[in-house]
Amino acid sequence: MATFLYRLGRFAFRRRHFVALFWVALLALAGVGAAGAPAAGNSSFSIPGTEAQKAFDLLEERFPGSSADGATARVVFKAPDGEKITDAGNKATVQDTVDALGGGSEVARVTDPYQGGGVSQDGGIAYASVTYEVSGMELEETSRDALKAAAQDARDAGLTVEIGGDALQAMPETGTAEIIGIGIAAIVLVITLGSLLAAGLPLLTAVIGVGIGVASITALASTLDLGSTTSILASMIGLAVGIDYALFVVSRYRAELAEGRAREEAAGRAVGTAGSAVVFAGLTVVIALVGLSVVNIPMLTKMGIAAAATVAIAVLIALTLIPALLGYAGRRVRPAGEKSKLLGGGRGDGGKKADRPNMGTRWASFVVRRPLAVLLLGVVGLGAAAVPATSLELGLPDDGSQPTSTTQRRGYDLLSEGFGPGFNGPLVVVVDAKGSDDPQAVFQQAGEDIKSLDNVVNVSPAQPNKAGDTATITVIPDAKPSSVTTEDLVHDIRDAGAGIKADSGADVLVTGATAMNIDVSQKLNDALVPYLVLVVGLAFLLLIVVFRSILVPLKAALGFLLSVLAALGAVVAVYQWGWLSGLMGVEETGPIMSMMPIFMVGVVFGLAMDYEVFLVTRIREAYVHGENPRQAVVTGFRYSARVVTAAAVIMMAVFAGFIGSSDSMVKMIGFGLAVAVLFDAFVVRMAIVPAVLALLGKKAWWLPKWLDRALPNVDVEGESLSAHGDPKNEDKELVRV
């Protein structure tokens, strides 16, 4: 591995024009594809194997033309104080609005609130439902404009009008915070590398990599049904790892220059050593992201694969484009320890700084002297941060989680005020009586059984299809959609349906957005353990090959569990309990997004292994070159702690930038990943890892002899490179790849 990458690095350095042209051409090609592709919308949401999806598919089959997957909008009207929505003037305004709403080319149907029971008991609030023939992803902007215009006309007439549903669901925006995150990353790079040019290389290559990845996702969005959040999450992860991977290669290049090696040789050795770590770190991230497919939720699978592809691009760029750009930079990228004149370089210090131990050396020396105390403090601290995770409640965001400034949230609140909180999450019960002798009797029995259940406010009469063998029943719970009470009601209806099936053979299925959310949460909960076993198991085997040890990969996996639990605890404290909610821009607390735990497990595990690989390979490199275990820890920290710390700060800044997103899912994921990197990099990898290695001593690197013989030697430490090149002379040999 190291030899191949060494040759690849030298080839890229020497053939820099060809390599740079290749990546620029690829970026241009992806950009052209993105420019000519339809804009991404909201990905169609399906959860194969669940009852809610089965019922939805049955509706599509038995109720053709019903636009079951079409976009919906609820236009909510409220009369002025002291008036009723049924007053003649207000009624005329509402009916004019309904007529206007029905005139759209994509509108399938509009319900009149005065004919469809859409007026509250006190007469103050009414709503009209609009169903479109196409999904929210395909809805034309003219239809959205017509919806807004109709609502505005009613407002001008004196009514309060708000719009809920997915017809107005906006594309998520990340805001200026993302730019601030990149700015922080730039500052950290300048401080770490001591040169504006050297700092600019990781930023430039990361932007190129993310540009290729996001442009490719945009180009394929319509064909592969990729949602608008897919590109945002891919850019979030791709930007963070792209900067970090490039930083590690550039830092190693400068260290090789400081050893007196020629620039082409230094580039080859940087890619052969740091590049090997990049490859295996990237592999762990890719495994974690692609492994999300085991959940069998297409949207999550697509998000994981798209992000994994962006990470793979970041790895390839770090291995090829970085050494090519270093070739262009020439002597303007200085050896480690030297700064550019602009940043104060060239001022004599009498050699004092060179003789003084750096911060990484001093910290590692402290840890190896007090390993048990550091270990206990780190574990107890992370354990305390993880305590809120014991109160974790899962759900999927609806209009009730939107900021109060949005019309969707205000419409949600008006419906709760006029009709009760459960009205925002109606349950659709589908009764399939195709094999029954008396379908009408089955429909009636199903309705009566559901009415007898607790926590039910209203049950609509059964609405059969034209064939008369299938009917829908709308059930209004008495609690809000995300409550445990509503979840219990869904299970109660399904239990009652089992009894009906036993008596008549008819299937009773529950669907609707609320039931879908409940089924998604359950599916994700059920998949979490198998996913953990798969991802951690594969990465554990990979790390055994990298470190040639059993205990080091085991320690890495246990440390990851600590950091991810602590990060989940922080997410619960902020987004569920409301701690620091004002600072984080959280306007409404509630259940944690149901895919958050499994997504965090996947992404955080991959990122945690990044720091494990970069830090511990440097420690192992010192150990295999003859240093005792404790001294190897100090040596590893002397060369890598500064860079790993900078990489962690950069990644935190990039993730934190997405907290400013308008999308609640992106906002929560950005916060969770930033906190997870904080815990994992600075507590687990920088404190617990050296403490454990110091306590274990030589046992940390124990490997059974039979396994040592069976494992391939990937040579991450670059031992084989000792035969290549003279450190202080240019190697003129043409390296062929």
Short mmCIF file of C-alpha atoms in Angstrom, two decimals, residues 222-629:
data_model
loop_
_atom_site.label_atom_id
_atom_site.label_comp_id
_atom_site.label_asym_id
_atom_site.label_seq_id
_atom_site.Cartn_x
_atom_site.Cartn_y
_atom_site.Cartn_z
CA SER A 222 -34.39 13.89 -10.83
CA THR A 223 -33.31 10.52 -12.25
CA LEU A 224 -32.53 8.92 -8.88
CA ASP A 225 -35.24 10.78 -6.88
CA LEU A 226 -32.72 12.43 -4.57
CA GLY A 227 -34.16 14.86 -2.03
CA SER A 228 -32.98 18.41 -1.52
CA THR A 229 -31.30 17.52 1.79
CA THR A 230 -29.12 14.87 0.11
CA SER A 231 -26.75 17.43 -1.42
CA ILE A 232 -26.65 19.48 1.81
CA LEU A 233 -25.60 16.48 3.90
CA ALA A 234 -23.10 15.36 1.25
CA SER A 235 -21.54 18.83 1.22
CA MET A 236 -21.48 18.93 5.04
CA ILE A 237 -19.56 15.66 5.36
CA GLY A 238 -17.53 16.04 2.15
CA LEU A 239 -16.30 19.51 3.07
CA ALA A 240 -15.26 18.44 6.57
CA VAL A 241 -13.34 15.30 5.57
CA GLY A 242 -11.99 16.93 2.40
CA ILE A 243 -10.26 19.67 4.39
CA ASP A 244 -9.00 17.21 7.00
CA TYR A 245 -7.60 14.65 4.55
CA ALA A 246 -5.79 17.33 2.60
CA LEU A 247 -4.47 18.85 5.83
CA PHE A 248 -2.90 15.55 6.89
CA VAL A 249 -1.10 15.11 3.57
CA VAL A 250 0.15 18.72 3.47
CA SER A 251 1.33 18.51 7.09
CA ARG A 252 3.24 15.29 6.42
CA TYR A 253 4.76 16.85 3.29
CA ARG A 254 6.08 19.78 5.35
CA ALA A 255 7.43 17.34 7.96
CA GLU A 256 9.28 15.43 5.23
CA LEU A 257 10.75 18.69 3.94
CA ALA A 258 11.94 19.47 7.46
CA GLU A 259 13.82 16.15 7.39
CA GLY A 260 15.79 17.47 4.42
CA ARG A 261 14.08 15.55 1.63
CA ALA A 262 13.67 16.91 -1.86
CA ARG A 263 10.19 18.13 -2.75
CA GLU A 264 9.19 15.34 -5.11
CA GLU A 265 10.47 12.76 -2.66
CA ALA A 266 8.64 14.51 0.19
CA ALA A 267 5.40 14.46 -1.79
CA GLY A 268 5.78 10.74 -2.46
CA ARG A 269 6.49 9.95 1.16
CA ALA A 270 3.63 12.16 2.38
CA VAL A 271 1.17 10.29 0.18
CA GLY A 272 2.76 6.94 1.06
CA THR A 273 2.40 7.50 4.83
CA ALA A 274 -0.34 10.06 5.57
CA GLY A 275 -2.06 8.97 2.36
CA SER A 276 -2.27 5.40 3.65
CA ALA A 277 -4.00 6.66 6.76
CA VAL A 278 -6.33 8.74 4.57
CA VAL A 279 -7.30 5.65 2.56
CA PHE A 280 -8.21 3.59 5.62
CA ALA A 281 -9.89 6.49 7.40
CA GLY A 282 -11.93 7.15 4.29
CA LEU A 283 -12.83 3.47 4.04
CA THR A 284 -14.28 3.49 7.56
CA VAL A 285 -16.42 6.53 6.70
CA VAL A 286 -17.60 4.93 3.45
CA ILE A 287 -18.44 1.67 5.22
CA ALA A 288 -20.45 3.54 7.84
CA LEU A 289 -22.38 5.59 5.28
CA VAL A 290 -23.07 2.80 2.79
CA GLY A 291 -24.07 0.58 5.72
CA LEU A 292 -27.14 2.82 6.21
CA SER A 293 -28.71 0.78 3.41
CA VAL A 294 -29.35 -2.07 5.87
CA VAL A 295 -32.19 0.01 7.34
CA ASN A 296 -34.06 -0.42 4.02
CA ILE A 297 -35.42 3.12 3.91
CA PRO A 298 -34.66 4.32 0.36
CA MET A 299 -34.26 7.98 1.33
CA LEU A 300 -31.69 7.14 4.02
CA THR A 301 -29.89 4.73 1.68
CA LYS A 302 -29.59 7.41 -1.01
CA MET A 303 -28.33 9.98 1.49
CA GLY A 304 -25.68 7.56 2.75
CA ILE A 305 -24.47 6.50 -0.70
CA ALA A 306 -24.34 10.10 -1.96
CA ALA A 307 -22.33 11.21 1.07
CA ALA A 308 -20.05 8.15 0.76
CA ALA A 309 -19.34 8.99 -2.89
CA THR A 310 -18.38 12.54 -1.88
CA VAL A 311 -16.02 11.14 0.78
CA ALA A 312 -14.44 8.81 -1.81
CA ILE A 313 -13.83 11.81 -4.06
CA ALA A 314 -12.20 13.64 -1.13
CA VAL A 315 -9.83 10.68 -0.61
CA LEU A 316 -8.83 10.55 -4.29
CA ILE A 317 -8.24 14.30 -4.37
CA ALA A 318 -6.03 14.13 -1.27
CA LEU A 319 -3.94 11.40 -2.91
CA THR A 320 -3.55 13.04 -6.33
CA LEU A 321 -4.54 16.69 -6.56
CA ILE A 322 -2.78 17.74 -3.34
CA PRO A 323 0.68 16.50 -4.45
CA ALA A 324 0.05 18.05 -7.88
CA LEU A 325 -0.72 21.44 -6.33
CA LEU A 326 2.30 21.08 -4.05
CA GLY A 327 4.34 20.72 -7.21
CA TYR A 328 2.94 24.02 -8.48
CA ALA A 329 3.57 25.72 -5.12
CA GLY A 330 7.26 24.79 -5.08
CA ARG A 331 9.30 26.55 -2.40
CA ARG A 332 6.36 28.68 -1.31
CA VAL A 333 5.22 25.77 0.89
CA ARG A 334 7.84 25.73 3.64
CA PRO A 335 9.12 22.90 5.84
CA ALA A 336 7.42 22.26 9.18
CA GLY A 337 8.45 24.82 11.79
CA GLU A 338 8.94 27.60 9.27
CA LYS A 339 6.42 30.37 8.69
CA SER A 340 6.05 32.66 5.74
CA LYS A 341 7.41 36.19 6.15
CA LEU A 342 3.83 37.52 6.07
CA LEU A 343 3.09 35.53 9.24
CA GLY A 344 6.31 36.37 11.03
CA GLY A 345 8.66 33.86 9.50
CA GLY A 346 12.37 34.49 9.21
CA ARG A 347 12.73 36.13 12.63
CA GLY A 348 15.46 34.56 14.67
CA ASP A 349 14.63 32.99 18.02
CA GLY A 350 18.02 31.60 18.88
CA GLY A 351 16.79 28.06 18.46
CA LYS A 352 14.80 28.24 21.70
CA LYS A 353 11.48 27.26 20.14
CA ALA A 354 13.03 24.31 18.36
CA ASP A 355 14.31 22.92 21.67
CA ARG A 356 11.08 23.53 23.59
CA PRO A 357 8.57 20.60 23.70
CA ASN A 358 5.39 21.45 21.88
CA MET A 359 1.91 21.29 23.43
CA GLY A 360 1.26 17.77 22.13
CA THR A 361 4.45 16.50 23.77
CA ARG A 362 3.66 18.16 27.09
CA TRP A 363 0.08 16.87 27.11
CA ALA A 364 1.05 13.29 26.20
CA SER A 365 3.79 13.31 28.86
CA PHE A 366 1.22 14.37 31.45
CA VAL A 367 -1.24 11.64 30.36
CA VAL A 368 1.31 8.82 30.46
CA ARG A 369 2.29 9.91 33.98
CA ARG A 370 -1.35 9.96 35.19
CA PRO A 371 -3.11 7.50 32.86
CA LEU A 372 -5.63 6.12 35.35
CA ALA A 373 -6.81 9.54 36.55
CA VAL A 374 -7.17 10.84 32.97
CA LEU A 375 -9.04 7.70 31.92
CA LEU A 376 -11.51 7.88 34.82
CA LEU A 377 -12.10 11.60 34.36
CA GLY A 378 -12.77 11.18 30.64
CA VAL A 379 -15.13 8.23 31.06
CA VAL A 380 -17.07 9.86 33.92
CA GLY A 381 -17.36 13.14 32.01
CA LEU A 382 -18.71 11.47 28.88
CA GLY A 383 -21.01 9.32 31.00
CA ALA A 384 -22.49 12.42 32.61
CA ALA A 385 -23.02 14.03 29.19
CA ALA A 386 -24.78 10.86 28.02
CA VAL A 387 -27.35 10.87 30.85
CA PRO A 388 -30.00 12.88 28.90
CA ALA A 389 -29.93 10.17 26.20
CA THR A 390 -31.84 7.91 28.61
CA SER A 391 -34.86 10.19 28.04
CA LEU A 392 -34.61 10.01 24.25
CA GLU A 393 -37.97 10.28 22.46
CA LEU A 394 -38.04 9.71 18.71
CA GLY A 395 -40.33 11.09 16.02
CA LEU A 396 -40.28 12.80 12.64
CA PRO A 397 -40.69 16.57 12.24
CA ASP A 398 -44.05 17.95 11.13
CA ASP A 399 -45.44 21.46 10.84
CA GLY A 400 -45.54 21.64 14.64
CA SER A 401 -41.73 21.67 14.72
CA GLN A 402 -41.47 24.57 12.26
CA PRO A 403 -40.46 28.04 13.52
CA THR A 404 -43.39 30.16 14.68
CA SER A 405 -42.51 32.67 11.96
CA THR A 406 -43.65 30.26 9.20
CA THR A 407 -47.16 30.06 7.85
CA GLN A 408 -47.03 26.25 8.17
CA ARG A 409 -46.52 26.50 11.93
CA ARG A 410 -49.19 29.17 12.37
CA GLY A 411 -51.63 27.06 10.37
CA TYR A 412 -50.80 24.08 12.58
CA ASP A 413 -51.51 26.15 15.70
CA LEU A 414 -54.81 27.47 14.31
CA LEU A 415 -56.02 23.94 13.54
CA SER A 416 -55.08 22.84 17.06
CA GLU A 417 -56.98 25.81 18.48
CA GLY A 418 -60.13 25.19 16.44
CA PHE A 419 -60.27 21.40 16.18
CA GLY A 420 -57.88 19.99 18.78
CA PRO A 421 -54.21 18.94 18.55
CA GLY A 422 -55.00 15.55 16.99
CA PHE A 423 -56.53 17.19 13.94
CA ASN A 424 -53.01 17.90 12.65
CA GLY A 425 -52.27 14.19 12.50
CA PRO A 426 -55.35 12.31 11.20
CA LEU A 427 -55.02 8.56 10.82
CA VAL A 428 -56.24 6.96 7.61
CA VAL A 429 -57.61 3.45 8.16
CA VAL A 430 -57.87 1.35 5.00
CA VAL A 431 -60.29 -1.61 5.19
CA ASP A 432 -59.68 -4.22 2.49
CA ALA A 433 -62.82 -6.40 2.42
CA LYS A 434 -62.28 -7.80 -1.07
CA GLY A 435 -62.59 -11.38 0.15
CA SER A 436 -65.53 -10.72 2.46
CA ASP A 437 -69.14 -11.75 1.78
CA ASP A 438 -70.54 -8.48 3.16
CA PRO A 439 -68.03 -5.61 2.77
CA GLN A 440 -70.49 -2.95 4.03
CA ALA A 441 -70.95 -4.83 7.30
CA VAL A 442 -67.17 -5.07 7.68
CA PHE A 443 -66.77 -1.33 7.09
CA GLN A 444 -69.43 -0.56 9.69
CA GLN A 445 -67.92 -2.95 12.22
CA ALA A 446 -64.46 -1.46 11.73
CA GLY A 447 -65.80 2.05 12.36
CA GLU A 448 -67.62 0.99 15.53
CA ASP A 449 -64.61 -0.87 16.90
CA ILE A 450 -62.38 2.15 16.34
CA LYS A 451 -64.92 4.51 18.00
CA SER A 452 -64.83 2.36 21.14
CA LEU A 453 -61.09 2.88 21.59
CA ASP A 454 -59.61 5.40 24.01
CA ASN A 455 -58.09 8.69 22.81
CA VAL A 456 -60.34 8.95 19.74
CA VAL A 457 -62.09 12.28 19.08
CA ASN A 458 -63.86 11.52 15.81
CA VAL A 459 -64.30 8.68 13.33
CA SER A 460 -65.61 9.54 9.86
CA PRO A 461 -68.08 7.28 8.01
CA ALA A 462 -66.41 4.72 5.75
CA GLN A 463 -65.77 5.96 2.21
CA PRO A 464 -65.82 2.94 -0.15
CA ASN A 465 -64.24 2.84 -3.61
CA LYS A 466 -66.23 2.31 -6.82
CA ALA A 467 -65.87 -1.45 -6.59
CA GLY A 468 -67.21 -1.37 -3.04
CA ASP A 469 -64.54 -3.76 -1.74
CA THR A 470 -62.24 -1.24 -0.03
CA ALA A 471 -63.00 1.77 2.16
CA THR A 472 -61.13 4.50 4.01
CA ILE A 473 -61.98 5.73 7.50
CA THR A 474 -60.44 8.92 8.90
CA VAL A 475 -59.68 8.86 12.63
CA ILE A 476 -58.91 12.01 14.61
CA PRO A 477 -56.84 11.36 17.77
CA ASP A 478 -57.18 13.58 20.84
CA ALA A 479 -53.41 14.18 21.12
CA LYS A 480 -50.84 15.80 18.84
CA PRO A 481 -49.21 13.65 16.11
CA SER A 482 -45.83 13.27 17.84
CA SER A 483 -47.25 12.18 21.23
CA VAL A 484 -46.91 8.76 22.82
CA THR A 485 -50.72 8.71 23.18
CA THR A 486 -51.19 8.88 19.40
CA GLU A 487 -48.60 6.15 18.90
CA ASP A 488 -50.49 3.94 21.35
CA LEU A 489 -53.73 4.62 19.46
CA VAL A 490 -52.16 3.44 16.19
CA HIS A 491 -51.17 0.18 17.86
CA ASP A 492 -54.66 -0.16 19.40
CA ILE A 493 -56.32 0.24 15.98
CA ARG A 494 -54.01 -2.39 14.53
CA ASP A 495 -54.84 -4.75 17.39
CA ALA A 496 -58.55 -4.19 16.75
CA GLY A 497 -57.91 -4.84 13.06
CA ALA A 498 -56.41 -8.22 13.90
CA GLY A 499 -59.70 -9.18 15.54
CA ILE A 500 -61.69 -8.04 12.50
CA LYS A 501 -59.43 -10.08 10.22
CA ALA A 502 -59.99 -13.15 12.38
CA ASP A 503 -63.77 -12.71 12.14
CA SER A 504 -64.21 -11.66 8.52
CA GLY A 505 -60.89 -12.13 6.74
CA ALA A 506 -60.69 -8.39 5.94
CA ASP A 507 -57.43 -6.50 6.35
CA VAL A 508 -57.48 -3.31 8.43
CA LEU A 509 -54.41 -1.14 7.79
CA VAL A 510 -53.42 2.21 9.28
CA THR A 511 -51.57 4.82 7.22
CA GLY A 512 -51.24 8.58 6.87
CA ALA A 513 -48.30 10.84 7.72
CA THR A 514 -48.57 10.16 11.45
CA ALA A 515 -48.65 6.38 11.04
CA MET A 516 -45.77 6.61 8.54
CA ASN A 517 -43.69 8.50 11.10
CA ILE A 518 -44.43 5.92 13.79
CA ASP A 519 -43.48 3.06 11.47
CA VAL A 520 -40.27 4.81 10.42
CA SER A 521 -39.25 5.29 14.05
CA GLN A 522 -39.93 1.63 14.80
CA LYS A 523 -38.05 0.47 11.73
CA LEU A 524 -35.05 2.60 12.63
CA ASN A 525 -35.08 1.33 16.22
CA ASP A 526 -35.19 -2.27 15.01
CA ALA A 527 -32.32 -1.67 12.58
CA LEU A 528 -29.98 0.09 15.03
CA VAL A 529 -28.42 -3.02 16.60
CA PRO A 530 -27.90 -4.92 13.30
CA TYR A 531 -26.42 -1.76 11.81
CA LEU A 532 -24.04 -1.33 14.73
CA VAL A 533 -22.93 -4.96 14.46
CA LEU A 534 -22.36 -4.68 10.70
CA VAL A 535 -20.54 -1.35 10.63
CA VAL A 536 -18.51 -1.73 13.80
CA GLY A 537 -17.72 -5.34 12.90
CA LEU A 538 -16.40 -4.49 9.44
CA ALA A 539 -14.45 -1.50 10.69
CA PHE A 540 -13.05 -3.58 13.57
CA LEU A 541 -11.66 -6.09 11.06
CA LEU A 542 -10.25 -3.25 8.96
CA LEU A 543 -8.53 -1.70 11.97
CA ILE A 544 -7.02 -5.06 12.96
CA VAL A 545 -5.34 -5.06 9.54
CA VAL A 546 -4.20 -1.43 9.92
CA PHE A 547 -2.88 -1.61 13.50
CA ARG A 548 -2.04 -5.35 13.65
CA SER A 549 -3.58 -5.45 17.11
CA ILE A 550 -6.73 -6.75 18.82
CA LEU A 551 -6.95 -4.37 21.76
CA VAL A 552 -6.38 -1.11 19.87
CA PRO A 553 -9.39 -1.60 17.53
CA LEU A 554 -11.47 -2.75 20.53
CA LYS A 555 -10.52 0.40 22.43
CA ALA A 556 -11.39 2.47 19.35
CA ALA A 557 -14.87 0.96 19.12
CA LEU A 558 -15.61 1.39 22.85
CA GLY A 559 -14.40 4.99 22.74
CA PHE A 560 -16.72 5.64 19.81
CA LEU A 561 -19.71 4.32 21.76
CA LEU A 562 -18.88 6.72 24.60
CA SER A 563 -18.64 9.73 22.30
CA VAL A 564 -21.81 8.97 20.31
CA LEU A 565 -23.86 8.42 23.49
CA ALA A 566 -22.56 11.68 24.93
CA ALA A 567 -23.40 13.48 21.69
CA LEU A 568 -26.93 12.03 21.71
CA GLY A 569 -27.26 13.24 25.28
CA ALA A 570 -26.34 16.76 24.18
CA VAL A 571 -28.87 16.60 21.33
CA VAL A 572 -31.62 15.54 23.75
CA ALA A 573 -30.67 18.29 26.22
CA VAL A 574 -30.92 21.01 23.55
CA TYR A 575 -33.63 19.86 21.14
CA GLN A 576 -35.86 17.88 23.51
CA TRP A 577 -35.31 19.48 26.91
CA GLY A 578 -34.66 22.99 25.60
CA TRP A 579 -31.27 23.71 27.22
CA LEU A 580 -29.51 26.54 25.37
CA SER A 581 -32.35 26.42 22.83
CA GLY A 582 -32.24 30.19 22.30
CA LEU A 583 -28.51 30.12 21.54
CA MET A 584 -29.00 27.25 19.06
CA GLY A 585 -32.01 28.82 17.35
CA VAL A 586 -34.41 26.10 18.52
CA GLU A 587 -37.90 27.62 18.58
CA GLU A 588 -39.80 24.43 19.36
CA THR A 589 -38.58 21.48 21.43
CA GLY A 590 -39.97 18.01 20.90
CA PRO A 591 -39.02 14.45 19.96
CA ILE A 592 -35.65 13.88 18.34
CA MET A 593 -35.77 13.08 14.64
CA SER A 594 -36.12 9.31 14.44
CA MET A 595 -33.24 8.83 12.01
CA MET A 596 -30.86 10.89 14.16
CA PRO A 597 -29.44 8.03 16.30
CA ILE A 598 -28.68 5.69 13.42
CA PHE A 599 -27.36 8.52 11.22
CA MET A 600 -25.11 9.76 14.02
CA VAL A 601 -23.88 6.24 14.68
CA GLY A 602 -22.88 5.87 11.03
CA VAL A 603 -21.28 9.25 10.46
CA VAL A 604 -19.67 9.67 13.89
CA PHE A 605 -18.17 6.20 13.76
CA GLY A 606 -16.54 6.98 10.44
CA LEU A 607 -15.23 10.34 11.64
CA ALA A 608 -14.06 8.90 14.97
CA MET A 609 -12.02 6.30 13.14
CA ASP A 610 -10.43 9.12 11.11
CA TYR A 611 -8.77 10.53 14.23
CA GLU A 612 -8.01 7.05 15.54
CA VAL A 613 -6.18 6.12 12.34
CA PHE A 614 -4.24 9.39 12.02
CA LEU A 615 -3.22 9.54 15.66
CA VAL A 616 -2.51 5.87 16.43
CA THR A 617 -0.68 5.12 13.17
CA ARG A 618 1.85 7.80 14.17
CA ILE A 619 2.16 6.19 17.61
CA ARG A 620 2.56 2.74 16.07
CA GLU A 621 5.13 4.11 13.63
CA ALA A 622 7.26 5.20 16.58
CA TYR A 623 6.70 1.86 18.35
CA VAL A 624 7.72 -0.32 15.38
CA HIS A 625 10.85 1.80 15.00
CA GLY A 626 12.02 0.72 18.45
CA GLU A 627 10.58 3.14 21.03
CA ASN A 628 9.02 1.80 24.22
CA PRO A 629 5.19 2.01 24.38
#
